[in-house]
Coordinates of N, CA and C in Angstrom, one line a residue:
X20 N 49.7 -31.0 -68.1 CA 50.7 -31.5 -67.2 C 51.9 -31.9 -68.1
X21 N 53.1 -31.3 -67.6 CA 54.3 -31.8 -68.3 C 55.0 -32.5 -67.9
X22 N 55.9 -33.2 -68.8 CA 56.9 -34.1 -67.5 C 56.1 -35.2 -67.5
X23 N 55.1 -35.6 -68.1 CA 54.4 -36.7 -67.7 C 54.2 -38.1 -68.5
X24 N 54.7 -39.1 -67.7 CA 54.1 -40.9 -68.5 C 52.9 -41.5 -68.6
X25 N 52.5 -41.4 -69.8 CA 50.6 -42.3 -69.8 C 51.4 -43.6 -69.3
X26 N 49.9 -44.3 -68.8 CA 49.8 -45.6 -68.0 C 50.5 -46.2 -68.8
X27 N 50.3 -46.3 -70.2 CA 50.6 -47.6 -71.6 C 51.7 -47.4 -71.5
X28 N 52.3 -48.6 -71.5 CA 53.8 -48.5 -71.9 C 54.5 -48.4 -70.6
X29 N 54.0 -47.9 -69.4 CA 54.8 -47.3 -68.4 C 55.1 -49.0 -67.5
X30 N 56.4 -49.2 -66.6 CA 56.1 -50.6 -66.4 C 56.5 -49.7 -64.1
X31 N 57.2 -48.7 -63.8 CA 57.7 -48.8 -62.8 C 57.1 -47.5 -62.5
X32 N 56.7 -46.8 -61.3 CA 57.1 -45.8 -60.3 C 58.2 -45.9 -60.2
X33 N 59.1 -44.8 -60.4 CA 60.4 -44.8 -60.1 C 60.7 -43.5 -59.8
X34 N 61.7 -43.1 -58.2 CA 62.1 -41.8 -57.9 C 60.7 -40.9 -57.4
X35 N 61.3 -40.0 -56.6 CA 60.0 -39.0 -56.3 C 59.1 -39.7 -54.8
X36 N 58.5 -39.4 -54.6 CA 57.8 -39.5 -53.2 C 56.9 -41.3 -53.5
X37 N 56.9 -41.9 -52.7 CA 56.1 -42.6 -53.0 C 56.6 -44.0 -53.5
X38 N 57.9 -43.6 -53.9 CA 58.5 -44.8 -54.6 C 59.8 -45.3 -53.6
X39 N 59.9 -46.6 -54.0 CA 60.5 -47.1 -53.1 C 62.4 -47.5 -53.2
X40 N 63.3 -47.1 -52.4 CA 64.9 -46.5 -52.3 C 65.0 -47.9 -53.3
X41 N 66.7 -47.8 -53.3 CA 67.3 -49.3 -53.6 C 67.8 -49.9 -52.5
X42 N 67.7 -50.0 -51.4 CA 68.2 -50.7 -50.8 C 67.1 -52.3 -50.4
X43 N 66.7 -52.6 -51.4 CA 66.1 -54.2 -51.3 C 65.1 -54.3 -51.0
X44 N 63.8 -53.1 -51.1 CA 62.5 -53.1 -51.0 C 61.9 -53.6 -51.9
X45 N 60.7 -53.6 -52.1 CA 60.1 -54.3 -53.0 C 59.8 -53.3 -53.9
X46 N 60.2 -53.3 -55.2 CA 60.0 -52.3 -56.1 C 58.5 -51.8 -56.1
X47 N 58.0 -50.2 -56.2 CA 57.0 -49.3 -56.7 C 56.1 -49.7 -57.2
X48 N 54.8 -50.2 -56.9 CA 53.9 -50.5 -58.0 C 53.8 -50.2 -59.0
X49 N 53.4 -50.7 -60.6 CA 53.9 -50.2 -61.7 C 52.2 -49.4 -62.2
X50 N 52.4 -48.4 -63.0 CA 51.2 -47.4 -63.2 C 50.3 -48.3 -63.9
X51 N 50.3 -49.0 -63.8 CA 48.6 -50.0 -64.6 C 48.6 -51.0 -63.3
X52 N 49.6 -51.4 -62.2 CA 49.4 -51.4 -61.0 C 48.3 -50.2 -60.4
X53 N 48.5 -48.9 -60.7 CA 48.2 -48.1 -59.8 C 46.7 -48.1 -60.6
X54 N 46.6 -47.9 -61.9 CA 45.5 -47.6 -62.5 C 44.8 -48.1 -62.4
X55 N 45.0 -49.7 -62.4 CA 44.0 -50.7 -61.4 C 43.4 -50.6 -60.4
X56 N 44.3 -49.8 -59.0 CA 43.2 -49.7 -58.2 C 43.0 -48.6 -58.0
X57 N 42.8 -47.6 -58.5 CA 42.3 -46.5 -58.9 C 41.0 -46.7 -59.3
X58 N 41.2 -47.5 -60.7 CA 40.0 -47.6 -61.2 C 38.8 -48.6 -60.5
X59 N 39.3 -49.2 -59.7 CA 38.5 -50.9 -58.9 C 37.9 -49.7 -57.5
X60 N 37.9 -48.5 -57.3 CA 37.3 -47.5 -56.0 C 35.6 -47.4 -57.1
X61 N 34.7 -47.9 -55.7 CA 33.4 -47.6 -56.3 C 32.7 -46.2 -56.6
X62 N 32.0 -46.5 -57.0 CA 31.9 -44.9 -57.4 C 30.7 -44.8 -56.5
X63 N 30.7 -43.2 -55.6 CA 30.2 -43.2 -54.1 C 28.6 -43.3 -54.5
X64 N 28.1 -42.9 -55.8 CA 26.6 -42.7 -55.9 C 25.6 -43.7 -56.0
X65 N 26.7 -44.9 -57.1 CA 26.3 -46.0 -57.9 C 27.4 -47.1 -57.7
X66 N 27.5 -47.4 -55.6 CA 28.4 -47.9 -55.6 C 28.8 -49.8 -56.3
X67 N 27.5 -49.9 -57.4 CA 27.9 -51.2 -57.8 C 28.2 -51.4 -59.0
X68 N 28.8 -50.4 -59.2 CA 30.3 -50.4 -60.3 C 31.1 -49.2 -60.2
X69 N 32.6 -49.7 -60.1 CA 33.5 -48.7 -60.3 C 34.0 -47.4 -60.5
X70 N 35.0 -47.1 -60.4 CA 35.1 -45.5 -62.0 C 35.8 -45.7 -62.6
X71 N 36.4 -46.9 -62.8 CA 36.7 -47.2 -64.5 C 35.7 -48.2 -65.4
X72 N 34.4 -48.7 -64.2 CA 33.4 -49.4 -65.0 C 32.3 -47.9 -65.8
X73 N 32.4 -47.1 -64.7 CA 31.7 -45.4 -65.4 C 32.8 -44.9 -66.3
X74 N 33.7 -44.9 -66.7 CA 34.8 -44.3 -67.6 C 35.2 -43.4 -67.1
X75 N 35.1 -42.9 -65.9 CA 35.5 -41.2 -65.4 C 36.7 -41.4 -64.9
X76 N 37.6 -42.6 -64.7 CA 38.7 -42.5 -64.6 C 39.8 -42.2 -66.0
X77 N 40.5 -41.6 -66.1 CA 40.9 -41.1 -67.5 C 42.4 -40.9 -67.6
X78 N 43.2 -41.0 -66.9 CA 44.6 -41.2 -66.9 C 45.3 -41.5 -65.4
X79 N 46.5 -42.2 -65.5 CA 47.5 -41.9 -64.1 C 48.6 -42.3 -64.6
X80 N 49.3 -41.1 -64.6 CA 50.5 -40.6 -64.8 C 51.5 -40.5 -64.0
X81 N 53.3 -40.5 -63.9 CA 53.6 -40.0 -63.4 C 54.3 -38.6 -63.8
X82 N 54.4 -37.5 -63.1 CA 54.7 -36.2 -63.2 C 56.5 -36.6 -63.1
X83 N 56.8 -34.9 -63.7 CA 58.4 -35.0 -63.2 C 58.9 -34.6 -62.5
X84 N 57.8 -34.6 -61.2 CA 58.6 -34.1 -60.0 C 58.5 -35.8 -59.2
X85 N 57.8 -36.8 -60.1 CA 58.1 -37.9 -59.6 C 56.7 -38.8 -58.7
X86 N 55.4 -37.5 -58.6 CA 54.3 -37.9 -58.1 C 53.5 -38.5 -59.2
X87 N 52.5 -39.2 -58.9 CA 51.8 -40.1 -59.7 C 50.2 -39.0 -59.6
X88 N 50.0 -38.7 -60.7 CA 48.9 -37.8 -61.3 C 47.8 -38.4 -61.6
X89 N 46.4 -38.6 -61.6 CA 45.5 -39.0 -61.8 C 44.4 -38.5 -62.3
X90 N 43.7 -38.4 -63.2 CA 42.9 -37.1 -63.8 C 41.9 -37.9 -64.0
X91 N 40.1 -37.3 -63.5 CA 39.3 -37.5 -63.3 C 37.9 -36.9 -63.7
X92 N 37.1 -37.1 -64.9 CA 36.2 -36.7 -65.4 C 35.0 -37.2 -64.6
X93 N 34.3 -36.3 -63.9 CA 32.9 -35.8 -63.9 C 31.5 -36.3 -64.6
X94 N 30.7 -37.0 -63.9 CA 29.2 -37.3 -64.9 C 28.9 -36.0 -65.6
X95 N 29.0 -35.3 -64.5 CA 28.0 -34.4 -64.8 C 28.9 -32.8 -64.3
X96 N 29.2 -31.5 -64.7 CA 30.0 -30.6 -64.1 C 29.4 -30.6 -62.8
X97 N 28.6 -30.4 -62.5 CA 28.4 -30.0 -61.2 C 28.5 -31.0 -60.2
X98 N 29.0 -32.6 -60.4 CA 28.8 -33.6 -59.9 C 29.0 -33.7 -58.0
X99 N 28.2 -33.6 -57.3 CA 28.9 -33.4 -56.2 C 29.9 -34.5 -55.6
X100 N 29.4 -35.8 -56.2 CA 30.5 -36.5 -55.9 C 32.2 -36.8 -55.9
X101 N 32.1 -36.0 -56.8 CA 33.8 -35.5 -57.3 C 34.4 -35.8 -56.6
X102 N 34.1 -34.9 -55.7 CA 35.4 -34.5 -54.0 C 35.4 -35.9 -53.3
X103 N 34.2 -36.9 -53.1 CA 34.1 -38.0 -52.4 C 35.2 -39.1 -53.4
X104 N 34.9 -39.1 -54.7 CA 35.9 -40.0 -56.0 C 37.4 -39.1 -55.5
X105 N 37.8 -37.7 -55.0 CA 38.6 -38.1 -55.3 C 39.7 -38.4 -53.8
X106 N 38.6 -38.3 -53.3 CA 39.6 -38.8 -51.7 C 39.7 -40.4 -51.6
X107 N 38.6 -40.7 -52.5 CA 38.6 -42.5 -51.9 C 39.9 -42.8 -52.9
X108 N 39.8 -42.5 -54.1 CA 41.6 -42.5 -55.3 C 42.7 -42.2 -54.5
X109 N 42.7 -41.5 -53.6 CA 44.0 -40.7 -52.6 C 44.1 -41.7 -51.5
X110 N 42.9 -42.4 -50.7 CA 42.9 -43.0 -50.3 C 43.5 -44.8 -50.7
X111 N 43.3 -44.9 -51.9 CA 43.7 -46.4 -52.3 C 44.8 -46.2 -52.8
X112 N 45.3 -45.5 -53.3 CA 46.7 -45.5 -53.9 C 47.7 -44.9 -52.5
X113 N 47.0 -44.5 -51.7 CA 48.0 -44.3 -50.6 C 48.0 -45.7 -49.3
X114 N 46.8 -46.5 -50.0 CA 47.0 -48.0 -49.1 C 48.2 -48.9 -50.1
X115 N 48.6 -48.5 -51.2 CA 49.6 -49.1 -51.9 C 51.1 -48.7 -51.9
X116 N 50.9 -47.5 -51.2 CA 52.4 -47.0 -51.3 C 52.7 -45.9 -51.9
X117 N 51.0 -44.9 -52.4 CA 51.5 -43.5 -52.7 C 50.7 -42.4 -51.8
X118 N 51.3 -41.9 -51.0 CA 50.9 -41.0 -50.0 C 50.3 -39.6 -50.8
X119 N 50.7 -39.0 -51.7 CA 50.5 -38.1 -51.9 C 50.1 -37.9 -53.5
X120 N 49.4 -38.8 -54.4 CA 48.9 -38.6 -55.5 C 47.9 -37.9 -55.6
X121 N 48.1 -37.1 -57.0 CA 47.4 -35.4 -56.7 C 46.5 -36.1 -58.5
X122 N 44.5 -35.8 -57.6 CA 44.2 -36.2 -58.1 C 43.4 -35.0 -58.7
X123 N 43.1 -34.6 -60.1 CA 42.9 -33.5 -60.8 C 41.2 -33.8 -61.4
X124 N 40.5 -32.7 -61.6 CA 39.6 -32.7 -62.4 C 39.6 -32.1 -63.6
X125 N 39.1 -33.1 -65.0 CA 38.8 -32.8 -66.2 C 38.2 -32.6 -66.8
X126 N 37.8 -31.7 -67.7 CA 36.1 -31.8 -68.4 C 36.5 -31.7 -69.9
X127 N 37.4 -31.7 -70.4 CA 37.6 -32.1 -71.8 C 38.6 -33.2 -72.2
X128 N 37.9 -34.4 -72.8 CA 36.7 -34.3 -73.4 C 35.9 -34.5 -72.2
X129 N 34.4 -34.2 -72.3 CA 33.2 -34.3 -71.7 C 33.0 -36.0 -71.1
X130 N 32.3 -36.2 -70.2 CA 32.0 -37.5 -69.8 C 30.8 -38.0 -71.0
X131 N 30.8 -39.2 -71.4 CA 29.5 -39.7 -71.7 C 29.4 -40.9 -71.3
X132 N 27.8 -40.8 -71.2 CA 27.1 -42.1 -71.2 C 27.6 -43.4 -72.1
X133 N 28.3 -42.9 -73.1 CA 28.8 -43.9 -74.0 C 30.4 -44.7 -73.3
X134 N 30.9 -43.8 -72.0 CA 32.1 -44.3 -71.3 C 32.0 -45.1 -70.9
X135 N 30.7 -45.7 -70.3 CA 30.6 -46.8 -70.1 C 31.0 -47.9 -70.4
X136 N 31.4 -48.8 -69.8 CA 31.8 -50.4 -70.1 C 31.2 -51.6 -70.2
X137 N 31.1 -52.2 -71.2 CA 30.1 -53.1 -70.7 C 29.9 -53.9 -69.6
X138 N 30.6 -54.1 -68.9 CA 30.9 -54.9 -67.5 C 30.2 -53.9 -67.1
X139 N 30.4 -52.3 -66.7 CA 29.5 -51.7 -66.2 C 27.8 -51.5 -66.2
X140 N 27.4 -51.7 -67.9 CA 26.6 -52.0 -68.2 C 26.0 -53.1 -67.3
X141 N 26.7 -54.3 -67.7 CA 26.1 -55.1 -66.9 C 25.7 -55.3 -65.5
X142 N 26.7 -54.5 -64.9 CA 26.3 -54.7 -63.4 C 25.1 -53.5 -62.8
X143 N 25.2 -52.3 -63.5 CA 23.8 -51.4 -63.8 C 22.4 -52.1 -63.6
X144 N 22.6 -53.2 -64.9 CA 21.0 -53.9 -65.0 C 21.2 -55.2 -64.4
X145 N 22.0 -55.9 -63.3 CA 22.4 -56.6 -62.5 C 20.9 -56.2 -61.4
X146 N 21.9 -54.9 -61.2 CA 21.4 -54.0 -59.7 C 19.9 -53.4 -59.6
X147 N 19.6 -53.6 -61.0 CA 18.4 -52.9 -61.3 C 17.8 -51.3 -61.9
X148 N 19.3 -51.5 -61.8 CA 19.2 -50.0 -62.9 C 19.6 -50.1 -64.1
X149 N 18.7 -49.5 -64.9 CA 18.3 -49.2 -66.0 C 20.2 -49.0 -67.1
X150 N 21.1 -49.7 -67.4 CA 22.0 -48.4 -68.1 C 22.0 -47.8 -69.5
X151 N 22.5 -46.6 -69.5 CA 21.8 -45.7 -70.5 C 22.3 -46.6 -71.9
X152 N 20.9 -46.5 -72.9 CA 20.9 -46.5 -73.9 C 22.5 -46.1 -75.1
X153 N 23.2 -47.0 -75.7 CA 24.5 -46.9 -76.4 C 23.9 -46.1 -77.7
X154 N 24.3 -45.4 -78.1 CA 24.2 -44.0 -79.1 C 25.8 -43.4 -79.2
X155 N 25.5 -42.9 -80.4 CA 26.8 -42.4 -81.2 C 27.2 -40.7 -79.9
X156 N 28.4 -41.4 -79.9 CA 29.2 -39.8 -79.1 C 29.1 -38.6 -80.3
X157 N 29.3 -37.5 -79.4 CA 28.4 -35.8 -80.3 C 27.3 -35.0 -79.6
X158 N 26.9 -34.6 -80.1 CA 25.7 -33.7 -79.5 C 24.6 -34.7 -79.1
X159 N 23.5 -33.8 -78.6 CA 22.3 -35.0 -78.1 C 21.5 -34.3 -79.2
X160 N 20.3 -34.5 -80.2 CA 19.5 -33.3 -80.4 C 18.1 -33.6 -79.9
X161 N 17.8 -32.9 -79.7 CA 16.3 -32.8 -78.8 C 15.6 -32.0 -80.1
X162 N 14.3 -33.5 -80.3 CA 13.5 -33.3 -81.3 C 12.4 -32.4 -80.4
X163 N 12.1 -31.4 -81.3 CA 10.5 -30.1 -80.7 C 9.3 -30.8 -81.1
X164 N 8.6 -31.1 -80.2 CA 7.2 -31.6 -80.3 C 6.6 -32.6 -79.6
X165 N 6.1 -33.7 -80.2 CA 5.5 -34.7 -79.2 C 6.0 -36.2 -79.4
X166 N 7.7 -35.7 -80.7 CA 7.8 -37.5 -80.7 C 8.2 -37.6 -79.4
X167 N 7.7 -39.2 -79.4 CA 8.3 -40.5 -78.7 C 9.5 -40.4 -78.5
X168 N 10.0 -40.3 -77.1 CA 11.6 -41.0 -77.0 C 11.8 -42.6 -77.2
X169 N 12.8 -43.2 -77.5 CA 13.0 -44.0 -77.3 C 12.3 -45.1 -76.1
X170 N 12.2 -46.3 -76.0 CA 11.7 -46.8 -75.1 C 13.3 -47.2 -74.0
X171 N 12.6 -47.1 -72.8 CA 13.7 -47.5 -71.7 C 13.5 -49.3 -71.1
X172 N 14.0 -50.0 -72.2 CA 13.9 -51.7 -71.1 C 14.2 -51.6 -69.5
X173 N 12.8 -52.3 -69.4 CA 12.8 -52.9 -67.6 C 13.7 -53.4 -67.2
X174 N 15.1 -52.9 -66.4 CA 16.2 -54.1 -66.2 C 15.8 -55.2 -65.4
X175 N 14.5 -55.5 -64.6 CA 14.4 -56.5 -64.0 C 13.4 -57.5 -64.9
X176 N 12.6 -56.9 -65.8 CA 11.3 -57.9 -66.6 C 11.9 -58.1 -68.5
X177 N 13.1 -56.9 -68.8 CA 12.8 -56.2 -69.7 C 11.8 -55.9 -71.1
X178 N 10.8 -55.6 -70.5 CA 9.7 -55.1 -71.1 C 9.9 -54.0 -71.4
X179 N 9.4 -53.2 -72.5 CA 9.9 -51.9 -73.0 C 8.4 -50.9 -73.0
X180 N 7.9 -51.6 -72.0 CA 6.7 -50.9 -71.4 C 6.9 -49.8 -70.1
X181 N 7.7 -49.0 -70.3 CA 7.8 -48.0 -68.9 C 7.7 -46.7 -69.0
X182 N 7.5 -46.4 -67.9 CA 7.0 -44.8 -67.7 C 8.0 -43.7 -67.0
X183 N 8.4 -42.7 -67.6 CA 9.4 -42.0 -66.7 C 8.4 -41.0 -65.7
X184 N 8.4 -41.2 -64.2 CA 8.3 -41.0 -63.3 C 8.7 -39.6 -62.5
X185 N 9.7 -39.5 -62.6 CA 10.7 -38.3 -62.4 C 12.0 -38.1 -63.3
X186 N 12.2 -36.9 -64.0 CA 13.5 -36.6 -64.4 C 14.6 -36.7 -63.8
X187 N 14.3 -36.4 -61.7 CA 15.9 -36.6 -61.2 C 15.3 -37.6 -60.3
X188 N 16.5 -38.3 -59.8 CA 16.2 -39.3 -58.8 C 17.4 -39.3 -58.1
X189 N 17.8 -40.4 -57.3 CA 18.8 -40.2 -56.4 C 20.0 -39.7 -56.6
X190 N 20.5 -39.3 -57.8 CA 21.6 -38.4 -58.1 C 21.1 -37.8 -59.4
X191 N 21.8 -36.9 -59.7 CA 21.5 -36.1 -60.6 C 21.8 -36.5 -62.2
X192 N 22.5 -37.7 -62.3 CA 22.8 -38.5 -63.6 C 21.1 -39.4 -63.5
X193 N 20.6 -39.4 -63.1 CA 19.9 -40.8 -62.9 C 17.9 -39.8 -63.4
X194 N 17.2 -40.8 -63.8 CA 15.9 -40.7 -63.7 C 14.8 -42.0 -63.1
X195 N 14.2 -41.4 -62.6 CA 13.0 -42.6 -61.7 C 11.7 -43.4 -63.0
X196 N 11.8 -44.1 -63.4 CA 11.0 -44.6 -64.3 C 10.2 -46.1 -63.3
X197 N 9.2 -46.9 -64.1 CA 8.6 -47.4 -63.4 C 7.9 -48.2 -65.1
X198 N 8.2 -49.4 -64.6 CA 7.8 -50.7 -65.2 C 6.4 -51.3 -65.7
X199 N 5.4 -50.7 -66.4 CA 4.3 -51.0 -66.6 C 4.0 -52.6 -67.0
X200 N 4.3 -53.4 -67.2 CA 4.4 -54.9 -67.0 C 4.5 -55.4 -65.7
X201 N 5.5 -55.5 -65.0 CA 5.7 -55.6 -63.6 C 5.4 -54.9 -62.7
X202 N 5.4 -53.8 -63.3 CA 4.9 -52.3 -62.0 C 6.4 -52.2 -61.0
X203 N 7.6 -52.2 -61.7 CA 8.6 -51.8 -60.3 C 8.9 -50.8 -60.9
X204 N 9.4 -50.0 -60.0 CA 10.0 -48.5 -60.3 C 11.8 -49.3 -60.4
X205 N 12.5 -48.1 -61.1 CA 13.6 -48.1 -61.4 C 14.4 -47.3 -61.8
X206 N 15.5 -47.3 -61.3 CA 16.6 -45.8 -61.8 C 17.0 -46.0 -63.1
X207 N 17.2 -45.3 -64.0 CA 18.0 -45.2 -65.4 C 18.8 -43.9 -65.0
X208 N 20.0 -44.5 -65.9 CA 21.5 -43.3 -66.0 C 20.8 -42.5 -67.6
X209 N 20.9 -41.5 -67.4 CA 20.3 -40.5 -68.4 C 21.1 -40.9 -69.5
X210 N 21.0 -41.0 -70.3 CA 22.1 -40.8 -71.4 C 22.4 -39.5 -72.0
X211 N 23.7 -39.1 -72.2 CA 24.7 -37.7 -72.2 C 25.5 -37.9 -73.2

């Protein structure tokens, strides 16, 4: 995208659709205005944190034709959610005053489990999901044989006594594990 202002630094919307004349309106929300609630839209799968608490929110810009740009990384490529993140972004930034913010999908760099926030973190094992495990961004390597994965703490007991259950569970970022201390089942975000 050319023509374009990162959030930092940026203080106005100014000119282009969406922004507001000079005749004594209340000036444009300013792009860390916008990025705010952009980022504050839950995210439709895991709606008890955000998509700036998931990190998939990843820029909002404005273009030089004067529209305010938003670019949006993916858990997962195939995420079905996408299209739902990106109407509800179109939708809040158009309850602010931008009708027409064109919101883009990115996959470089890749989403990780490490985007996470800790506030996100937190509210994950709030809710009772599991959040993935913090590890160095890079490749994953998958060791051949019979080690041990890591253990997954119980977000409700945390006991590091649990059993993975199922690989997919209610969305395709997530696995079904289950509490061997307490005996509760529970979602974990995969780590990526």
């Amino acid at each position: 995208m050319s023509g374009v202002t990162e959030v930092t630094g940026a203080t106005e919307v100014t000119g282009g659709t969406g922004a507001t004349g000079g005749n004594g309106a209340s000036p444009a929300p300013s792009l860390d205005e916008l990025a705010a609630v952009a980022g504050a839209v839950p995210d439709p799968e895991l709606p008890v944190v955000t998509l700036a608490d998931l990190g998939v929110l990843r820029a909002v810009r404005r273009g030089g034709d004067g529209r305010v740009e938003v670019e949006l990384t993916p858990t997962y490529v195939g995420c079905p959610a996408v299209e739902v993140m990106r109407e509800d972004i179109r939708a809040a930034l158009a309850g602010r005053g931008v009708p027409d913010a064109v919101v883009t999908t990115v996959l470089s760099p890749p989403w990780s489990t490490d985007d996470i926030s800790a506030e996100g973190r937190r509210k994950l094992a709030d809710a009772g999901i599991a959040p993935p495990r913090a590890g160095a961004r890079g490749p994953v390597f998958v060791e051949l044989g019979r080690a041990a994965p890591a253990p997954v703490p119980c977000p409700r007991c945390g006991s590091e006594r649990t059993a993975l259950l199922s690989r997919f569970a209610g969305a395709a970022c997530m696995a079904l594990r289950r509490c061997e201390a307490c005996r509760e089942p529970f979602h974990h975000v995969k780590e990526r």
